[in-house]
Short mmCIF file of C-alpha atoms in Angstrom, two decimals:
data_model
loop_
_atom_site.label_atom_id
_atom_site.label_comp_id
_atom_site.label_asym_id
_atom_site.label_seq_id
_atom_site.Cartn_x
_atom_site.Cartn_y
_atom_site.Cartn_z
CA MET A 1 0.02 0.04 -0.09
CA THR A 2 1.63 3.27 -1.11
CA ARG A 3 0.59 6.24 0.75
CA LEU A 4 2.26 9.71 1.04
CA GLN A 5 2.42 11.06 4.60
CA ALA A 6 4.58 14.48 4.60
CA HIS A 7 5.09 17.25 6.62
CA VAL A 8 7.72 19.61 4.94
CA VAL A 9 9.13 22.83 6.70
CA VAL A 10 11.61 24.93 4.66
CA ALA A 11 13.22 27.95 5.67
CA ARG A 12 14.92 30.15 3.73
CA PRO A 13 16.15 33.86 4.12
CA SER A 14 13.15 35.52 2.45
CA PHE A 15 10.44 32.66 3.06
CA ARG A 16 9.00 29.75 4.92
CA VAL A 17 7.03 26.95 3.65
CA ASP A 18 5.12 24.54 5.79
CA LEU A 19 2.83 22.02 3.96
CA GLU A 20 1.09 18.95 5.57
CA LEU A 21 -0.22 16.10 3.03
CA ASP A 22 -1.52 13.04 3.07
CA VAL A 23 -2.29 11.13 -0.46
CA ALA A 24 -3.51 7.83 -0.67
CA GLU A 25 -2.63 5.07 -3.21
CA GLY A 26 -3.94 6.07 -6.61
CA GLN A 27 -5.07 9.65 -5.74
CA VAL A 28 -4.14 12.87 -6.67
CA LEU A 29 -3.46 15.96 -4.53
CA ALA A 30 -3.49 19.28 -6.04
CA VAL A 31 -1.30 21.82 -4.42
CA LEU A 32 -3.01 25.26 -5.64
CA GLY A 33 -1.68 28.65 -5.07
CA PRO A 34 -0.44 32.12 -6.62
CA ASN A 35 2.92 32.72 -7.63
CA GLY A 36 5.40 32.70 -5.26
CA ALA A 37 3.59 30.51 -2.72
CA GLY A 38 6.37 28.20 -2.08
CA LYS A 39 4.11 25.16 -4.21
CA SER A 40 7.21 24.31 -6.07
CA THR A 41 9.90 24.52 -3.31
CA ALA A 42 7.44 22.15 -1.03
CA LEU A 43 7.32 19.79 -3.97
CA ALA A 44 11.07 19.68 -4.34
CA ALA A 45 11.47 19.11 -0.28
CA LEU A 46 9.02 15.94 -1.03
CA ALA A 47 11.57 14.95 -4.23
CA GLY A 48 14.79 15.19 -1.66
CA GLY A 49 16.20 18.44 -3.73
CA GLU A 50 14.85 20.99 -0.64
CA PRO A 51 16.45 20.22 2.37
CA LEU A 52 14.07 20.29 5.18
CA GLU A 53 14.04 22.52 8.01
CA GLN A 54 11.38 20.45 10.15
CA GLY A 55 9.46 17.48 9.20
CA PHE A 56 9.24 13.98 7.38
CA VAL A 57 8.26 12.49 4.11
CA ARG A 58 7.17 9.02 4.26
CA LEU A 59 6.31 6.91 1.35
CA GLY A 60 4.49 3.87 2.28
CA SER A 61 6.72 1.65 4.70
CA ALA A 62 9.70 4.00 3.54
CA THR A 63 10.75 7.07 5.46
CA LEU A 64 12.24 9.30 2.76
CA SER A 65 13.32 12.05 5.20
CA ASP A 66 13.08 12.48 8.66
CA VAL A 67 15.04 15.36 10.30
CA GLN A 68 14.80 13.81 13.79
CA ARG A 69 15.86 10.81 12.92
CA ARG A 70 18.41 12.60 10.67
CA ILE A 71 17.18 10.25 7.42
CA ASP A 72 17.47 12.01 4.11
CA VAL A 73 17.28 9.78 1.13
CA ASP A 74 18.94 10.35 -2.36
CA ILE A 75 16.72 11.46 -4.68
CA SER A 76 17.63 8.79 -6.91
CA ARG A 77 16.56 6.01 -4.44
CA ARG A 78 13.10 7.53 -3.84
CA SER A 79 11.18 6.05 -6.58
CA ILE A 80 9.89 9.51 -7.60
CA GLY A 81 9.04 11.07 -11.14
CA TRP A 82 9.31 14.46 -11.61
CA VAL A 83 8.16 16.62 -14.22
CA PHE A 84 8.75 20.13 -14.52
CA GLN A 85 7.24 23.32 -16.15
CA ASP A 86 10.36 23.21 -18.97
CA SER A 87 10.36 19.46 -20.21
CA LEU A 88 13.87 19.23 -19.46
CA LEU A 89 14.48 16.43 -21.98
CA PHE A 90 18.38 15.15 -22.41
CA PRO A 91 18.94 17.39 -25.48
CA HIS A 92 22.04 14.74 -26.48
CA LEU A 93 19.32 11.83 -26.87
CA THR A 94 16.10 10.90 -28.66
CA VAL A 95 12.72 11.21 -27.47
CA LEU A 96 12.84 7.19 -27.23
CA GLU A 97 16.12 7.09 -25.24
CA ASN A 98 15.14 9.81 -23.03
CA VAL A 99 11.90 7.89 -21.90
CA ALA A 100 13.89 4.71 -21.49
CA PHE A 101 16.69 6.47 -19.17
CA GLY A 102 14.92 5.91 -16.30
CA LEU A 103 14.70 1.85 -16.68
CA ARG A 104 18.39 1.91 -18.17
CA ALA A 105 19.43 3.64 -14.77
CA ARG A 106 17.32 1.13 -13.01
CA GLY A 107 19.71 -1.60 -14.39
CA MET A 108 16.92 -2.80 -17.37
CA PRO A 109 18.68 -3.93 -20.10
CA ARG A 110 19.00 -1.60 -23.08
CA ARG A 111 16.55 -3.49 -25.55
CA ALA A 112 13.97 -4.19 -22.68
CA ALA A 113 13.84 -0.83 -21.84
CA LEU A 114 13.50 0.75 -25.32
CA ALA A 115 10.78 -1.51 -25.79
CA ALA A 116 9.16 -0.58 -22.90
CA ALA A 117 9.82 3.37 -23.76
CA GLU A 118 8.04 2.57 -27.18
CA GLU A 119 4.74 1.42 -25.10
CA TRP A 120 4.66 4.53 -23.17
CA LEU A 121 5.27 6.64 -26.40
CA ARG A 122 2.03 5.24 -27.66
CA LEU A 123 0.36 5.50 -24.55
CA LEU A 124 1.06 9.12 -24.80
CA ARG A 125 0.36 9.29 -28.11
CA ILE A 126 3.54 10.35 -29.54
CA GLU A 127 5.00 7.12 -31.03
CA ARG A 128 5.70 9.12 -34.17
CA ILE A 129 8.73 11.43 -32.54
CA GLY A 130 10.40 8.53 -30.98
CA GLY A 131 13.57 8.62 -32.64
CA SER A 132 13.35 12.83 -32.81
CA ARG A 133 15.59 14.81 -30.92
CA PRO A 134 14.10 17.08 -28.33
CA ARG A 135 14.97 20.40 -30.16
CA GLU A 136 13.11 19.03 -33.07
CA ILE A 137 9.75 18.42 -31.50
CA SER A 138 6.63 20.96 -30.29
CA GLY A 139 6.02 21.76 -26.65
CA GLY A 140 3.16 19.83 -26.31
CA GLU A 141 5.22 16.49 -27.73
CA ALA A 142 8.22 17.54 -25.24
CA GLN A 143 5.78 17.55 -22.16
CA ARG A 144 4.30 14.53 -23.19
CA ALA A 145 7.66 13.05 -23.28
CA ALA A 146 8.37 14.28 -20.14
CA LEU A 147 5.52 12.75 -18.59
CA ALA A 148 6.65 9.47 -20.38
CA ARG A 149 9.89 9.55 -19.17
CA ALA A 150 8.98 10.02 -15.50
CA LEU A 151 5.97 7.48 -15.63
CA ALA A 152 8.18 4.73 -17.25
CA PRO A 153 9.84 3.42 -14.56
CA SER A 154 6.17 3.23 -12.46
CA PRO A 155 7.23 5.57 -9.67
CA GLN A 156 5.54 5.51 -6.28
CA LEU A 157 5.33 9.18 -6.21
CA LEU A 158 4.90 11.24 -8.95
CA LEU A 159 5.30 14.75 -8.53
CA LEU A 160 4.30 17.21 -11.42
CA ASP A 161 5.61 21.00 -11.01
CA GLU A 162 3.41 23.01 -13.37
CA PRO A 163 3.24 20.55 -16.16
CA LEU A 164 1.03 22.55 -18.24
CA ALA A 165 1.61 25.96 -17.80
CA ALA A 166 4.00 26.36 -20.52
CA LEU A 167 1.84 25.31 -22.97
CA ASP A 168 -0.65 27.38 -24.98
CA ALA A 169 -4.12 26.81 -24.40
CA GLU A 170 -5.18 24.74 -27.29
CA VAL A 171 -2.20 22.33 -26.78
CA ARG A 172 -2.86 22.50 -22.71
CA ASP A 173 -6.30 21.42 -23.20
CA GLU A 174 -5.15 18.18 -24.93
CA VAL A 175 -2.24 17.32 -23.00
CA ARG A 176 -4.58 17.99 -19.92
CA ALA A 177 -6.95 15.46 -21.03
CA ASP A 178 -4.31 12.74 -21.74
CA LEU A 179 -2.30 13.35 -18.45
CA ALA A 180 -6.03 12.65 -16.54
CA VAL A 181 -6.17 9.61 -18.41
CA ARG A 182 -2.67 8.47 -17.15
CA LEU A 183 -3.13 9.29 -13.73
CA SER A 184 -6.54 7.76 -13.31
CA ALA A 185 -3.99 4.38 -14.10
CA HIS A 186 -1.25 5.27 -11.89
CA ARG A 187 -1.13 3.36 -9.00
CA GLY A 188 1.28 5.27 -7.03
CA CYS A 189 0.65 8.55 -5.22
CA THR A 190 0.62 11.84 -7.25
CA VAL A 191 1.15 15.75 -6.51
CA LEU A 192 0.47 17.94 -8.67
CA VAL A 193 2.00 21.76 -8.16
CA THR A 194 -0.26 24.23 -10.23
CA HIS A 195 -2.00 28.23 -10.58
CA ASP A 196 -4.41 26.99 -12.75
CA PRO A 197 -7.59 25.97 -11.01
CA ALA A 198 -8.45 24.07 -14.02
CA ASP A 199 -5.59 21.91 -13.51
CA ALA A 200 -6.63 21.26 -9.90
CA VAL A 201 -10.17 20.39 -11.10
CA ALA A 202 -9.60 18.54 -14.10
CA LEU A 203 -6.84 16.31 -12.52
CA ALA A 204 -6.90 16.31 -8.26
CA ASP A 205 -8.95 14.35 -5.90
CA ASP A 206 -8.14 16.49 -3.45
CA ILE A 207 -7.11 19.89 -3.45
CA VAL A 208 -4.80 22.26 -0.89
CA ILE A 209 -4.51 25.95 -1.02
CA LEU A 210 -0.84 26.88 -0.40
CA GLU A 211 -0.62 30.95 0.13
CA ARG A 212 2.57 32.79 1.41
CA GLY A 213 3.83 28.86 2.43
CA ARG A 214 0.91 28.37 4.92
CA VAL A 215 -2.27 26.38 4.13
CA VAL A 216 -5.35 28.33 4.09
CA GLN A 217 -7.81 25.30 2.96
CA ARG A 218 -8.27 22.04 1.80
CA GLY A 219 -10.82 20.17 0.07
CA THR A 220 -12.62 18.83 -2.70
CA PRO A 221 -13.37 21.89 -5.59
CA GLU A 222 -17.05 21.73 -4.33
CA ALA A 223 -16.16 22.33 -0.69
CA LEU A 224 -13.82 25.31 -1.68
CA ARG A 225 -16.43 27.02 -3.89
CA ALA A 226 -18.84 26.71 -1.16
CA SER A 227 -17.10 27.95 1.71
CA PRO A 228 -13.93 29.67 0.50
CA ALA A 229 -11.61 30.40 3.11
CA SER A 230 -9.87 33.75 1.15
CA SER A 231 -10.14 36.17 -1.45
CA TYR A 232 -7.67 34.25 -3.55
CA VAL A 233 -9.83 30.63 -3.26
CA ALA A 234 -12.92 32.62 -3.74
CA ALA A 235 -11.76 34.33 -6.95
CA MET A 236 -10.34 30.53 -8.14
CA PHE A 237 -13.63 28.81 -7.13
CA PRO A 238 -16.52 31.63 -8.33
CA GLY A 239 -19.66 30.52 -6.48
CA MET B 1 31.85 52.16 -36.48
CA PRO B 2 34.37 54.95 -37.36
CA ARG B 3 35.95 54.50 -40.81
CA GLY B 4 39.52 55.36 -38.80
CA LEU B 5 39.85 51.93 -37.25
CA TRP B 6 40.14 50.36 -40.80
CA ILE B 7 43.59 51.37 -40.92
CA PRO B 8 44.79 50.05 -37.51
CA ALA B 9 42.46 46.72 -38.27
CA ALA B 10 44.30 46.28 -41.64
CA LEU B 11 47.90 46.57 -39.70
CA ALA B 12 46.81 44.26 -37.53
CA LEU B 13 46.06 41.75 -39.94
CA ALA B 14 48.72 42.39 -42.32
CA PHE B 15 51.09 41.53 -39.25
CA LEU B 16 49.52 38.27 -38.32
CA VAL B 17 49.72 37.28 -42.19
CA LEU B 18 52.83 38.68 -43.32
CA PRO B 19 55.44 36.72 -41.54
CA LEU B 20 53.54 33.55 -42.54
CA VAL B 21 53.95 34.75 -46.00
CA ALA B 22 57.30 35.23 -45.58
CA LEU B 23 57.77 31.67 -44.06
CA ILE B 24 55.87 30.29 -46.96
CA ALA B 25 58.03 32.48 -49.86
CA ARG B 26 61.47 31.42 -48.19
CA ALA B 27 60.68 27.95 -48.31
CA PRO B 28 63.30 26.10 -50.03
CA TRP B 29 60.70 23.96 -52.14
CA PRO B 30 62.88 21.55 -54.01
CA SER B 31 64.85 20.22 -51.09
CA VAL B 32 61.64 20.01 -48.71
CA PRO B 33 60.75 16.13 -49.19
CA GLU B 34 64.26 15.54 -48.27
CA LEU B 35 64.25 17.99 -45.17
CA VAL B 36 61.13 16.60 -44.11
CA ALA B 37 62.26 13.18 -44.11
CA GLY B 38 65.25 14.12 -41.88
CA SER B 39 62.87 15.79 -39.46
CA LEU B 40 60.66 12.69 -39.10
CA PRO B 41 62.04 11.71 -35.80
CA ALA B 42 61.14 15.36 -34.13
CA LEU B 43 57.65 15.39 -36.35
CA GLY B 44 57.06 12.07 -34.51
CA LEU B 45 58.53 12.78 -31.14
CA SER B 46 56.46 15.92 -31.21
CA VAL B 47 52.95 14.17 -32.03
CA THR B 48 53.32 11.16 -30.03
CA THR B 49 54.05 13.49 -26.84
CA GLY B 50 51.26 16.03 -27.61
CA LEU B 51 49.07 13.15 -27.67
CA THR B 52 49.98 11.80 -24.55
CA THR B 53 50.05 15.26 -22.86
CA THR B 54 46.26 15.83 -24.59
CA ALA B 55 45.11 12.07 -23.02
CA LEU B 56 46.85 12.98 -19.48
CA CYS B 57 44.92 16.88 -19.60
CA LEU B 58 41.69 14.89 -20.78
CA LEU B 59 41.97 12.11 -17.96
CA PHE B 60 43.02 14.50 -14.94
CA GLY B 61 41.53 17.70 -16.05
CA ILE B 62 37.70 16.60 -16.51
CA PRO B 63 37.44 15.48 -13.28
CA LEU B 64 39.28 18.65 -12.05
CA ALA B 65 37.11 21.04 -14.37
CA VAL B 66 33.81 19.17 -13.03
CA VAL B 67 35.23 19.64 -9.55
CA LEU B 68 35.62 23.20 -10.03
CA ALA B 69 32.30 23.78 -12.05
CA GLY B 70 30.84 22.61 -8.43
CA SER B 71 33.01 24.63 -6.19
CA ASP B 72 30.43 27.80 -5.55
CA GLY B 73 29.98 26.21 -2.20
CA TRP B 74 32.93 26.23 -0.93
CA PRO B 75 34.84 28.67 0.99
CA ALA B 76 36.04 31.86 -1.19
CA PRO B 77 39.60 31.96 0.16
CA LEU B 78 39.90 28.21 -0.99
CA ARG B 79 38.02 28.53 -4.38
CA ARG B 80 39.94 31.68 -5.23
CA VAL B 81 43.55 29.69 -4.37
CA VAL B 82 42.35 26.87 -6.15
CA ARG B 83 41.33 29.04 -9.03
CA ALA B 84 44.36 30.73 -9.41
CA VAL B 85 46.56 27.59 -9.36
CA VAL B 86 44.48 26.19 -12.27
CA THR B 87 45.22 29.83 -14.01
CA VAL B 88 48.81 30.59 -12.86
CA PRO B 89 50.48 28.40 -15.93
CA LEU B 90 48.42 30.00 -18.30
CA VAL B 91 50.23 33.05 -17.56
CA LEU B 92 53.64 32.18 -16.14
CA PRO B 93 56.40 32.18 -18.86
CA PRO B 94 56.93 28.31 -19.68
CA VAL B 95 60.66 28.69 -18.58
CA VAL B 96 59.45 29.24 -15.04
CA GLY B 97 57.44 25.99 -15.44
CA GLY B 98 60.60 23.99 -16.69
CA ILE B 99 62.24 25.52 -13.55
CA ALA B 100 59.50 24.59 -11.12
CA LEU B 101 59.22 21.04 -12.41
CA LEU B 102 63.09 20.33 -12.37
CA LEU B 103 62.89 21.85 -8.57
CA LEU B 104 60.18 19.23 -8.19
CA LEU B 105 61.38 16.13 -10.02
CA GLY B 106 65.28 16.99 -10.63
CA ARG B 107 67.64 14.71 -8.85
CA GLN B 108 67.78 16.85 -5.93
CA GLY B 109 64.10 17.74 -6.51
CA LEU B 110 61.50 17.56 -4.04
CA LEU B 111 59.93 14.34 -5.16
CA GLY B 112 63.11 13.59 -7.65
CA ARG B 113 65.48 12.58 -4.77
CA PRO B 114 63.23 10.29 -3.09
CA LEU B 115 62.39 8.69 -6.61
CA GLU B 116 65.90 7.90 -7.71
CA GLN B 117 66.83 6.78 -4.35
CA LEU B 118 63.65 4.34 -3.62
CA PHE B 119 62.87 3.49 -6.98
CA GLY B 120 65.92 4.43 -9.23
CA VAL B 121 63.91 6.64 -11.21
CA THR B 122 65.25 9.66 -13.10
CA VAL B 123 62.64 11.76 -14.61
CA PRO B 124 64.50 14.92 -16.30
CA PHE B 125 65.87 14.79 -19.64
CA SER B 126 63.88 12.08 -20.82
CA THR B 127 60.57 11.69 -22.98
CA PRO B 128 58.12 11.51 -20.32
CA ALA B 129 60.19 14.88 -18.91
CA VAL B 130 58.50 16.30 -22.32
CA VAL B 131 55.19 15.22 -21.51
CA LEU B 132 55.14 16.50 -17.78
CA ALA B 133 56.57 19.98 -19.18
CA GLN B 134 54.07 19.53 -22.03
CA THR B 135 51.09 18.77 -19.47
CA PHE B 136 52.11 21.48 -16.91
CA VAL B 137 51.70 24.21 -19.56
CA SER B 138 48.44 22.58 -21.39
CA MET B 139 46.27 21.40 -18.63
CA PRO B 140 44.77 24.88 -17.89
CA PHE B 141 43.41 25.16 -21.61
CA LEU B 142 41.32 22.11 -21.24
CA VAL B 143 40.44 22.40 -17.62
CA LEU B 144 38.63 26.40 -18.28
CA ALA B 145 37.30 24.79 -21.61
CA VAL B 146 35.49 22.25 -19.73
CA GLU B 147 34.93 24.26 -16.63
CA GLY B 148 33.17 26.64 -19.10
CA ALA B 149 31.11 23.71 -20.66
CA VAL B 150 30.02 22.20 -17.36
CA ARG B 151 28.71 25.42 -16.03
CA ALA B 152 26.92 26.31 -19.06
CA THR B 153 24.95 22.78 -19.10
CA GLY B 154 23.85 23.84 -15.28
CA ARG B 155 22.64 21.44 -12.51
CA ARG B 156 18.96 20.93 -13.70
CA PHE B 157 19.90 18.14 -15.83
CA ASP B 158 21.69 16.76 -12.86
CA VAL B 159 18.86 16.63 -10.77
CA VAL B 160 16.56 15.07 -13.45
CA ALA B 161 18.76 12.27 -13.77
CA ALA B 162 18.98 11.52 -10.51
CA ALA B 163 15.00 11.67 -9.92
CA LEU B 164 15.09 9.14 -12.59
CA GLY B 165 16.99 6.69 -10.24
CA ALA B 166 20.56 7.21 -11.93
CA SER B 167 23.41 7.22 -9.67
CA ARG B 168 26.02 10.03 -9.69
CA TRP B 169 28.33 8.42 -11.87
CA TYR B 170 25.72 6.99 -14.20
CA ALA B 171 24.44 10.67 -14.59
CA PHE B 172 28.30 11.40 -15.02
CA ARG B 173 28.40 8.94 -17.60
CA ARG B 174 25.40 9.21 -19.57
CA VAL B 175 24.43 13.03 -19.37
CA THR B 176 27.22 15.48 -17.58
CA LEU B 177 29.68 14.00 -20.20
CA PRO B 178 27.96 13.77 -23.52
CA LEU B 179 26.66 17.62 -22.67
CA VAL B 180 29.90 18.98 -22.35
CA ALA B 181 31.55 16.84 -25.17
CA PRO B 182 32.15 19.69 -27.91
CA GLY B 183 33.70 21.64 -24.93
CA ILE B 184 35.95 18.61 -23.99
CA ALA B 185 36.56 18.60 -28.07
CA SER B 186 37.70 22.23 -28.21
CA GLY B 187 39.69 22.10 -24.94
CA ALA B 188 41.77 18.90 -26.32
CA VAL B 189 42.30 20.75 -29.26
CA LEU B 190 43.55 23.55 -27.63
CA CYS B 191 45.45 21.38 -25.12
CA PHE B 192 47.26 19.60 -28.15
CA THR B 193 47.96 22.67 -29.91
CA ARG B 194 49.56 24.35 -27.13
CA ALA B 195 51.39 20.94 -26.39
CA LEU B 196 52.94 21.00 -29.83
CA GLY B 197 54.20 24.55 -29.54
CA GLU B 198 56.00 24.28 -25.82
CA PHE B 199 59.39 25.39 -26.16
CA GLY B 200 60.53 27.19 -22.99
CA ALA B 201 59.21 24.34 -20.19
CA THR B 202 60.34 21.71 -22.49
CA ILE B 203 64.01 22.59 -23.06
CA THR B 204 64.53 23.56 -19.24
CA PHE B 205 63.24 20.25 -17.78
CA ALA B 206 63.48 17.91 -20.53
CA GLY B 207 66.68 19.52 -22.80
CA SER B 208 67.07 18.81 -26.62
CA LEU B 209 68.56 15.16 -27.18
CA PRO B 210 67.61 13.92 -30.47
CA GLY B 211 64.96 11.52 -30.87
CA VAL B 212 64.32 11.50 -26.96
CA THR B 213 63.21 15.05 -25.93
CA ARG B 214 64.03 17.33 -29.41
CA THR B 215 60.43 17.93 -30.29
CA LEU B 216 59.73 19.95 -33.35
CA PRO B 217 59.89 23.40 -31.88
CA ILE B 218 63.12 22.93 -30.61
CA ALA B 219 64.55 21.60 -33.43
CA ALA B 220 63.35 24.48 -35.53
CA TYR B 221 65.03 26.76 -33.14
CA LEU B 222 68.53 24.88 -33.54
CA GLY B 223 68.26 24.45 -37.00
CA LEU B 224 68.17 28.02 -37.33
CA GLN B 225 71.69 28.38 -36.15
CA SER B 226 73.22 25.69 -38.54
CA ASP B 227 70.68 24.86 -40.85
CA PRO B 228 68.52 27.72 -41.76
CA ASP B 229 66.78 25.36 -44.56
CA SER B 230 65.61 22.76 -41.96
CA ALA B 231 64.52 25.17 -39.67
CA ILE B 232 62.20 26.48 -42.13
CA VAL B 233 60.70 23.33 -43.19
CA LEU B 234 60.20 22.55 -39.67
CA ALA B 235 58.17 25.57 -39.17
CA LEU B 236 56.68 25.11 -41.94
CA LEU B 237 55.67 21.64 -40.75
CA LEU B 238 54.00 22.60 -37.01
CA LEU B 239 52.07 25.55 -39.14
CA ALA B 240 50.70 23.06 -41.16
CA VAL B 241 49.85 20.89 -38.29
CA SER B 242 48.04 23.71 -36.65
CA LEU B 243 46.28 24.50 -39.87
CA ILE B 244 45.24 20.93 -39.97
CA VAL B 245 44.11 21.47 -36.53
CA ILE B 246 42.09 24.47 -36.97
CA VAL B 247 40.28 23.31 -40.39
CA SER B 248 39.17 19.95 -38.23
CA LEU B 249 38.07 22.40 -35.47
CA ARG B 250 36.08 24.23 -38.05
CA ASP B 251 34.38 21.61 -39.29
CA ARG B 252 33.47 20.07 -35.77
CA TRP B 253 32.04 23.66 -34.64
CA LEU B 254 30.15 24.01 -37.82
CA ARG B 255 28.55 20.65 -37.74
CA GLY B 256 27.95 21.08 -33.79
CA SER B 257 26.07 24.46 -34.74
CA ALA B 258 24.38 23.31 -37.66
#
């Protein structure tokens, strides 16, 4: 049973982020908030890319971070998939090799990894561009490839950091629809960071509102709409 | 751009070109094949030591460059000292490098004395000494080129690779090295050409033993006193090798940017 339970506190000179979350297996939690709320920082803390000042990250039976117990598992051993606003595909590899990278890094033989990657390209409807280099493909294709690359090793925790924010509106809707299908099939936990309530409503089971590093409200879109706890929530979920 | 700049610009260009023109004009063309044949030992020595130097610089310089590129978190004084040490051979007169190497590895040197007493090894005035002298003066070219390339690619791809489960070593081999390959290539070329032209440190530390330490530049310099025609041919050989390097580099760069 994969379940993400975490309380991450990150302190920087200019701001502080304090986020508690609990995501059940197969569930998607959206962290929604304005720019500068600390969403990406919180996500990086879950990934192990940002030192915690306090708190812990537990995934299933494994403790990935625990400040008191001085546990801090390396990023590469956390079984995470991490997708960013930019696709950050490796420019020297083809799209197919990019998607196979995580499987190869975890020791899968080349041929098997490429075959599995091929399947992921098909699932994200970009099998045509497997042989292309990242500089030759569109933004929407690149982001699909980045999703395929993150999902291919079947991570227990999928971290999506504004995955649709860099796309044009039309492409964004298409990728969002495909992402929704992939997320419903994903058996691990997912944390989605976004500033767009449409992403949260379409993709997430539960929403946490983060403002200036603090949680102001949690709940389903309906609950948020019914009783918004701040003017930001009211603006995002007009009644 | 003021028109007045054209005159000094043309003078500068002429100053760079005319010596080469003189060299080519004065070449004893009929006897060139014979003279080239006579200088093959020096050419062979120069190319083999130059390639060995480049290999050594790659082997040790790439790790140093990667470490330097990640040194921003170090205490500032340490960072400055290390950077200065890496850069000094660039600005140091090569003769000084040769003297310093003698004081380190000479028979009375800091390391040279124990080396000889314990293992019977003497380094100076040998072919390995040529390689060491060349490595000392060439290493910074490689390190600075590769460090620049590593900094330009940034750390984000390292994080992506780690998130995908790649160990640091795997990420270094499969991501960092391929991404900085163009920087490594141009660093290696700079390194090789610098090694090929090395004179001061080599003659100080390795001397001028025919077939052992007498590289092309040294042979050319000595030839000028006894047999000017052979010196001209040796100089032409060095020029030819440099031109080959530049042309091959051009191709690589043009392909890389296309």
